[in-house]
Coordinates of C-alpha atoms in Angstrom, one line a residue:
M18 CA -120.3 -4.8 110.5
D19 CA -116.5 -4.7 110.8
N20 CA -116.3 -4.5 107.0
L21 CA -118.5 -1.5 107.2
L22 CA -116.3 0.6 109.5
P23 CA -113.8 1.8 106.9
H24 CA -116.6 2.8 104.6
Y25 CA -118.3 4.7 107.4
E26 CA -115.1 6.5 108.3
Y27 CA -114.5 7.4 104.7
E28 CA -118.1 8.8 104.3
V29 CA -117.8 10.8 107.6
G30 CA -114.6 12.4 106.5
L31 CA -116.0 13.2 103.1
L32 CA -119.1 14.8 104.6
L33 CA -117.1 16.9 107.1
R34 CA -114.9 18.2 104.4
G35 CA -117.9 19.1 102.3
V36 CA -119.6 20.8 105.2
A37 CA -116.5 22.9 105.9
E38 CA -116.3 23.9 102.2
F39 CA -120.0 24.8 102.2
A40 CA -119.6 27.0 105.3
R41 CA -116.6 28.7 103.8
R42 CA -118.4 29.6 100.6
Y43 CA -121.7 30.5 102.2
P44 CA -120.9 31.9 105.7
K45 CA -124.4 33.3 106.3
I46 CA -126.2 30.0 105.5
G47 CA -123.5 28.1 107.4
A48 CA -124.1 30.3 110.5
R49 CA -127.8 29.6 110.4
L50 CA -127.1 25.8 110.1
G51 CA -124.6 26.0 113.0
I52 CA -121.6 24.8 110.9
A53 CA -119.7 28.1 110.5
N54 CA -116.2 28.8 111.9
G55 CA -115.7 25.1 112.8
Q56 CA -118.5 25.2 115.4
G57 CA -120.6 22.2 114.7
D58 CA -124.1 21.8 116.1
L59 CA -124.6 18.6 118.0
H60 CA -127.8 17.6 116.1
V61 CA -126.1 18.4 112.8
D62 CA -123.2 16.1 113.7
R63 CA -125.6 13.3 114.6
M64 CA -127.4 13.8 111.2
I65 CA -124.1 13.7 109.4
Q66 CA -123.0 10.5 111.2
T67 CA -126.4 8.9 110.5
F68 CA -126.2 9.7 106.8
A69 CA -122.6 8.5 106.7
L70 CA -123.7 5.1 108.0
L71 CA -126.4 4.8 105.3
A72 CA -124.0 5.9 102.6
A73 CA -121.4 3.5 103.9
R74 CA -123.7 0.6 103.1
V75 CA -124.1 1.9 99.5
D76 CA -120.3 2.3 99.2
A77 CA -119.7 -1.2 100.4
K78 CA -122.1 -2.6 97.9
L79 CA -120.4 -0.7 95.1
E80 CA -117.0 -2.2 96.1
D81 CA -118.5 -5.6 96.6
T82 CA -116.7 -8.3 94.7
Y83 CA -120.0 -9.8 93.6
P84 CA -122.5 -7.0 93.1
E85 CA -126.1 -7.9 92.9
F86 CA -126.4 -7.3 89.1
T87 CA -123.5 -9.7 88.3
E88 CA -124.7 -12.2 90.8
S89 CA -128.2 -12.2 89.3
L90 CA -126.9 -12.5 85.8
L91 CA -124.7 -15.5 86.8
E92 CA -127.6 -17.1 88.6
I93 CA -129.4 -17.2 85.3
L94 CA -126.6 -18.1 82.9
Y95 CA -124.1 -20.1 85.0
P96 CA -125.5 -20.8 88.5
Q97 CA -122.7 -23.3 89.2
Y98 CA -120.2 -20.4 89.4
L99 CA -121.9 -19.2 92.6
R100 CA -122.1 -22.5 94.4
T101 CA -119.6 -24.2 96.6
V102 CA -118.6 -27.6 95.5
P103 CA -119.7 -30.1 98.2
A104 CA -117.4 -32.7 99.8
C105 CA -116.5 -35.7 97.6
A106 CA -114.8 -39.0 98.2
I107 CA -114.3 -42.5 96.8
A108 CA -116.2 -45.2 98.7
Q109 CA -115.6 -48.9 98.4
F110 CA -118.1 -51.6 99.4
D111 CA -116.9 -54.8 101.0
P112 CA -119.2 -57.7 99.9
T113 CA -116.9 -60.4 101.3
N114 CA -119.6 -61.7 103.7
L115 CA -122.1 -62.0 100.7
F116 CA -119.8 -64.0 98.4
G117 CA -121.3 -67.4 99.4
Q118 CA -124.9 -66.1 99.2
L119 CA -124.8 -64.3 95.8
T120 CA -126.2 -66.5 92.9
A121 CA -126.2 -63.5 90.5
P122 CA -124.5 -60.1 90.5
F123 CA -126.2 -57.5 92.7
T124 CA -126.2 -53.8 91.5
M125 CA -126.5 -50.9 93.9
Q126 CA -128.1 -48.1 91.9
R127 CA -126.6 -44.6 91.4
G128 CA -128.1 -42.3 94.0
T129 CA -127.9 -44.6 97.0
L130 CA -127.6 -42.7 100.2
L131 CA -124.7 -43.4 102.6
D132 CA -124.2 -42.1 106.2
A133 CA -120.6 -41.5 107.3
N134 CA -119.6 -43.1 110.7
A135 CA -116.8 -40.6 111.5
A136 CA -119.0 -37.5 111.0
P137 CA -122.7 -36.7 110.7
C138 CA -122.6 -36.4 106.9
R139 CA -124.7 -38.0 104.2
F140 CA -123.3 -38.9 100.8
Q141 CA -124.9 -40.0 97.6
T142 CA -123.3 -42.5 95.2
T143 CA -122.5 -41.4 91.6
Y144 CA -122.0 -44.7 89.8
D145 CA -123.8 -48.0 89.8
V146 CA -121.9 -50.5 91.8
T147 CA -122.2 -54.2 90.9
L148 CA -121.3 -56.6 93.7
A149 CA -120.1 -60.1 92.8
P150 CA -117.8 -62.8 94.2
L151 CA -114.8 -61.5 92.3
R152 CA -111.4 -60.2 93.2
V153 CA -108.2 -58.9 91.6
H154 CA -105.7 -61.6 92.2
S155 CA -102.5 -59.9 90.9
A156 CA -101.2 -57.3 88.5
R157 CA -97.8 -56.4 87.0
F158 CA -96.0 -54.3 84.5
A159 CA -93.2 -56.1 82.7
P160 CA -91.1 -55.8 79.5
A161 CA -92.5 -57.2 76.3
T162 CA -89.8 -59.8 76.2
M163 CA -91.7 -61.9 78.7
V164 CA -94.5 -62.9 76.3
P165 CA -94.8 -66.5 75.0
A166 CA -93.0 -67.2 71.8
A167 CA -96.2 -68.0 70.0
V168 CA -97.7 -64.6 70.7
R169 CA -97.4 -62.0 67.9
L170 CA -97.3 -58.4 69.2
P171 CA -98.0 -55.2 67.2
A172 CA -95.2 -52.8 66.3
N173 CA -93.7 -50.5 68.9
V174 CA -94.9 -52.6 71.8
S175 CA -92.4 -52.3 74.7
A176 CA -94.3 -53.5 77.8
I177 CA -97.1 -55.8 78.9
L178 CA -99.6 -54.8 81.6
S179 CA -101.3 -57.8 83.1
I180 CA -104.4 -58.0 85.4
A181 CA -105.5 -61.3 86.9
F182 CA -109.1 -61.9 88.1
A183 CA -110.0 -64.8 90.4
S184 CA -113.4 -66.1 91.3
A185 CA -114.5 -66.1 94.9
T186 CA -117.6 -68.3 94.4
P187 CA -118.0 -71.5 96.5
T188 CA -117.0 -73.5 93.4
E189 CA -114.1 -71.0 92.7
T190 CA -115.2 -70.9 89.0
F191 CA -116.6 -68.1 86.8
D192 CA -120.2 -69.2 87.2
D193 CA -123.5 -67.1 86.9
A194 CA -122.6 -65.1 90.0
I195 CA -119.8 -63.4 88.1
P196 CA -120.8 -60.5 85.8
S197 CA -121.1 -61.4 82.1
G198 CA -120.5 -57.8 81.1
A199 CA -118.3 -54.9 82.2
V200 CA -116.6 -54.8 85.5
R201 CA -115.7 -51.3 86.9
I202 CA -112.2 -50.8 88.3
H203 CA -110.9 -47.9 90.4
L204 CA -107.3 -47.0 89.7
A205 CA -105.9 -46.3 93.1
G206 CA -102.5 -45.0 94.3
D207 CA -100.5 -41.8 94.1
R208 CA -101.4 -39.3 91.3
A209 CA -98.3 -40.1 89.2
R210 CA -99.0 -43.8 89.1
V211 CA -102.8 -43.3 88.4
A212 CA -102.0 -41.0 85.6
A213 CA -99.5 -43.4 84.0
L214 CA -101.9 -46.3 84.5
A215 CA -104.8 -44.4 82.9
D216 CA -102.7 -43.4 79.9
A217 CA -101.4 -47.0 79.5
L218 CA -104.9 -48.5 79.6
Q219 CA -106.8 -46.0 77.5
L220 CA -104.2 -44.5 75.2
H221 CA -101.2 -46.9 74.7
A222 CA -102.9 -50.3 74.7
S223 CA -102.5 -51.7 71.1
A224 CA -103.6 -55.3 71.7
A225 CA -105.3 -57.5 74.3
F226 CA -104.9 -61.2 75.2
V227 CA -106.6 -63.5 77.7
E228 CA -104.9 -66.3 79.6
V229 CA -106.8 -68.9 81.6
D230 CA -105.4 -70.4 84.8
Q231 CA -101.8 -69.3 84.0
S232 CA -101.7 -71.9 81.3
G233 CA -99.2 -69.9 79.2
R234 CA -101.6 -69.9 76.2
W235 CA -102.8 -66.4 75.3
A236 CA -106.0 -65.9 73.3
A237 CA -106.1 -62.7 71.3
L238 CA -109.1 -60.5 71.6
S239 CA -110.6 -58.7 68.6
K240 CA -111.1 -55.5 70.6
I241 CA -109.4 -54.0 73.6
P242 CA -111.9 -54.5 76.5
I243 CA -111.2 -51.1 78.2
E244 CA -113.7 -48.2 78.3
S245 CA -113.5 -44.8 79.9
V246 CA -115.8 -43.9 82.8
G247 CA -117.3 -40.7 84.1
F248 CA -118.5 -39.0 80.9
G249 CA -122.0 -40.4 80.6
E250 CA -125.3 -38.6 81.3
N251 CA -126.0 -40.9 84.2
E252 CA -122.5 -40.5 85.7
R253 CA -122.6 -36.8 86.6
L254 CA -121.1 -35.9 90.0
L255 CA -123.0 -32.6 90.3
P256 CA -126.7 -32.2 89.2
K257 CA -127.3 -30.9 85.7
E258 CA -128.3 -27.3 85.6
S259 CA -131.5 -26.0 84.1
T260 CA -129.5 -23.8 81.8
S261 CA -128.1 -25.0 78.6
T262 CA -124.7 -26.0 79.8
S263 CA -122.7 -28.2 77.4
D264 CA -121.5 -31.6 78.5
A265 CA -117.9 -30.6 77.9
F266 CA -118.3 -27.7 80.3
Q267 CA -119.8 -29.9 82.9
T268 CA -116.9 -32.4 82.5
L269 CA -114.4 -29.6 82.9
I270 CA -116.0 -28.4 86.1
E271 CA -116.1 -31.9 87.6
S272 CA -112.5 -32.6 86.6
F273 CA -111.3 -29.5 88.5
A274 CA -113.6 -30.1 91.5
F275 CA -112.8 -33.8 91.9
P276 CA -110.4 -35.4 89.4
E277 CA -110.5 -38.7 91.2
K278 CA -114.0 -39.2 89.7
F279 CA -112.4 -40.1 86.4
D280 CA -109.9 -42.6 87.8
F281 CA -112.1 -45.5 86.7
V282 CA -112.2 -47.9 83.8
D283 CA -114.7 -50.6 82.6
I284 CA -113.2 -53.9 81.7
D285 CA -115.4 -56.1 79.6
L286 CA -115.1 -59.3 81.6
G287 CA -117.8 -61.0 79.4
R288 CA -115.6 -60.6 76.3
M289 CA -112.7 -62.1 78.3
R290 CA -114.8 -65.1 79.3
R291 CA -116.0 -65.8 75.9
A292 CA -112.6 -65.7 74.1
P293 CA -110.9 -68.8 75.6
R294 CA -114.1 -70.9 75.9
A295 CA -113.1 -72.2 79.3
P296 CA -116.3 -72.5 81.4
E297 CA -114.4 -74.1 84.3
A298 CA -111.8 -71.4 84.6
R299 CA -110.7 -70.3 88.1
Q300 CA -108.5 -67.4 87.1
M301 CA -108.5 -65.2 84.0
T302 CA -105.6 -62.8 83.2
L303 CA -105.9 -59.9 80.8
H304 CA -102.6 -59.0 79.1
L305 CA -102.4 -55.6 77.4
A306 CA -99.7 -54.8 74.9
I307 CA -98.5 -51.3 75.8
R308 CA -96.7 -49.3 73.1
D309 CA -94.3 -46.3 73.5
A310 CA -93.4 -47.2 77.1
P311 CA -89.7 -48.2 77.1
T312 CA -88.0 -49.3 80.3
G313 CA -86.4 -45.9 81.1
S314 CA -89.5 -43.8 80.5
V315 CA -91.3 -41.9 83.2
A316 CA -94.4 -44.1 82.7
A317 CA -92.5 -47.3 83.0
Q318 CA -90.8 -46.0 86.2
A319 CA -94.2 -45.1 87.7
L320 CA -95.6 -48.6 86.9
R321 CA -92.5 -50.5 87.9
D322 CA -93.9 -51.9 91.2
L323 CA -97.5 -52.3 90.0
D324 CA -99.5 -54.8 91.9
A325 CA -103.2 -55.7 92.7
T326 CA -103.6 -52.8 95.2
S327 CA -103.7 -50.4 92.3
F328 CA -107.0 -51.9 91.1
K329 CA -110.0 -51.6 93.4
L330 CA -113.3 -53.3 92.8
F331 CA -116.8 -52.2 94.0
C332 CA -115.9 -48.5 94.2
T333 CA -117.8 -45.3 93.4
P334 CA -117.4 -41.6 93.8
V335 CA -119.7 -40.2 96.5
V336 CA -120.8 -36.6 97.0
N337 CA -122.2 -34.8 100.0
L338 CA -125.3 -33.7 98.1
F339 CA -128.8 -35.0 98.2
K340 CA -132.4 -33.8 97.9
R341 CA -134.0 -32.6 101.1
D342 CA -137.3 -30.9 101.9
A343 CA -137.1 -27.5 103.7
T344 CA -139.0 -26.5 106.7
P345 CA -142.3 -24.9 105.5
I346 CA -142.4 -21.2 105.8
Q347 CA -145.5 -19.1 106.8
L348 CA -145.3 -16.0 104.8
M349 CA -146.1 -12.7 106.5
T350 CA -146.9 -9.5 104.6
T351 CA -144.4 -7.6 106.8
D352 CA -141.4 -9.8 106.0
R353 CA -139.1 -8.9 103.2
A354 CA -137.3 -12.2 103.2
H355 CA -137.7 -15.7 104.7
P356 CA -134.8 -18.0 105.7
V357 CA -134.8 -21.3 103.9
T358 CA -133.8 -24.0 106.4
P359 CA -133.5 -27.7 105.2
E360 CA -134.9 -30.3 107.5
P361 CA -132.0 -31.6 109.6
L362 CA -130.9 -35.2 109.5
E363 CA -132.1 -37.8 111.9
T364 CA -129.0 -37.0 114.0
G365 CA -130.1 -33.3 114.2
T366 CA -127.2 -32.1 112.1
P367 CA -128.1 -28.8 110.3
L368 CA -127.7 -28.8 106.5
D369 CA -126.5 -26.2 104.0
V370 CA -128.4 -25.3 100.9
Y371 CA -126.7 -26.1 97.5
S372 CA -129.7 -25.1 95.3
I373 CA -133.4 -24.4 95.5
D374 CA -135.0 -26.7 92.9
A375 CA -138.6 -25.6 93.2
V376 CA -140.9 -23.5 95.3
H377 CA -144.6 -24.1 95.9
L378 CA -147.5 -22.1 97.3
G379 CA -150.3 -23.6 99.3
D380 CA -153.1 -22.7 101.7
R381 CA -153.5 -24.1 105.2
T382 CA -156.6 -26.0 106.3
Q383 CA -158.8 -24.6 109.0
S384 CA -157.4 -27.0 111.7
E385 CA -153.9 -26.0 110.7
L386 CA -154.8 -22.3 111.0
E387 CA -156.2 -22.9 114.5
K388 CA -153.1 -24.8 115.6
G389 CA -150.7 -22.5 113.9
M390 CA -149.3 -25.4 111.8
P391 CA -147.9 -25.2 108.3
S392 CA -149.9 -26.6 105.4
S393 CA -149.8 -30.4 104.9
A394 CA -148.6 -32.1 101.7
A395 CA -152.2 -33.1 100.9
V396 CA -153.2 -29.5 100.2
S397 CA -153.1 -28.6 96.5
R398 CA -150.0 -26.5 95.7
T399 CA -149.0 -24.1 93.0
T400 CA -145.5 -24.0 91.5
V401 CA -143.8 -20.6 91.8
L402 CA -141.4 -19.7 89.1
P403 CA -138.0 -18.0 89.9
Y404 CA -138.0 -14.2 89.2
R405 CA -134.6 -14.2 87.5
A406 CA -135.3 -16.8 84.8
F407 CA -136.4 -17.2 81.2
S408 CA -140.0 -17.7 82.2
H409 CA -141.6 -14.3 81.8
G410 CA -143.2 -14.8 78.4
R411 CA -146.8 -14.7 79.8
K412 CA -149.5 -12.1 80.0
P413 CA -149.2 -9.7 82.9
D414 CA -151.2 -11.0 85.8
S415 CA -151.2 -9.4 89.3
A416 CA -151.8 -12.9 90.8
V417 CA -148.6 -14.3 89.5
A418 CA -145.9 -14.7 92.2
Y419 CA -142.1 -15.2 91.7
W420 CA -139.3 -15.9 94.1
T421 CA -135.6 -14.8 94.4
A422 CA -132.9 -16.2 96.7
F423 CA -129.7 -14.8 98.1
R424 CA -127.1 -15.9 100.7
D425 CA -127.4 -14.0 103.9
P426 CA -124.0 -13.9 105.8
H427 CA -125.7 -12.5 108.9
A428 CA -128.0 -15.5 109.1
A429 CA -125.1 -17.8 108.7
L430 CA -123.2 -16.2 111.6
A431 CA -126.3 -16.5 113.8
T432 CA -126.9 -20.2 113.1
R433 CA -123.3 -21.3 112.4
A434 CA -124.5 -22.6 109.1
P435 CA -124.8 -20.9 105.7
R436 CA -128.4 -20.1 104.9
F437 CA -130.4 -19.0 101.9
S438 CA -133.1 -16.3 102.2
C439 CA -136.0 -16.2 99.8
R440 CA -137.9 -13.2 98.8
S441 CA -141.4 -13.8 97.4
S442 CA -144.9 -12.4 96.9
G443 CA -147.8 -14.7 97.7
W444 CA -148.6 -17.1 100.5
K445 CA -146.8 -20.1 101.8
V446 CA -143.4 -21.3 100.5
T447 CA -142.4 -25.0 100.7
P448 CA -139.8 -27.0 98.9
P449 CA -140.9 -29.8 96.6
G450 CA -142.5 -32.7 98.5

């Protein structure tokens, strides 16, 4: 309402000037209306003020940064433009207590729900996390002069980046409990070091070698066992939109929203284990020959004090976004809009709405009608299509119902939580069960 005051004052001034000009031009009509010679009628003044209030709402909408037409168009073409990016973080699992019990790697699937201890928030994992009795023993960045004399390096190699993995199994060997495929590593630290480390691993590595138990013998790998992470279809941070958004555009949005999501690499531990043919190995070190990184370069300075703390195992990005049913709404013919309220968490914490994925209509049973209860999930339901969508290529039917949604700031202030309101025609609206 405070934002409406300047528009109201502007409209009142505009109307009063118009009334005075009308009375000056047409004094007889102005006298009959009681607006001549600056003598305003009380009832006329009230009508002017009332109309100014109505006109102020129209003026406010015209000056709105996001008018309804543009908002509706974006909701169809690029709905992610209108949505707030939910909270994101990097979570690390600690399977130390399970090391002695694991006989095979255990994978926590993408989409696992996590509850935060410090705040009543629920997060969802973005990547699969494979738990295994493995740890990063050490890491270092050193000049290329430290390589054994028998190792032949490619041209322009100026540094060696080494990462040592150690087994944490009861036998302290790389047995079946250690993954035979890729191991996901999170590159941790300040942004300058992470950027230099990512460039070194993914852009400047020209050769790879494996050393077993610090023996000094480096076995060359036919392929660099490093792969980028975060660009796959099953590695999205935010849900894929129903519109035809390109993968590059989705990646661009996520890189601006949460760049730490891409601070991961996959290291092919299986290739490292097969190369030296040492089944009883207790420690395996990956040596990467880094080109174009002389001692005085910015990258070399950023990686000068590199150690094992820059490589984190068992990590994944998490996002405060998950599917949740909304409280069923009983539609009344007198209501223009209905608030969409997600069911709160077990702690009673209210939730915000990121998107409405589906709307269904359903009738209530006779017992539910008598008790005033919403319809149960067992009742057959009909899917309602959104009004602003590419789904109107059907024959006209008066029985067809559509829905639209908009954010209501007044409802947000009343409940201290942002709310969606849903306009519809039909019967009962429920989210997908």
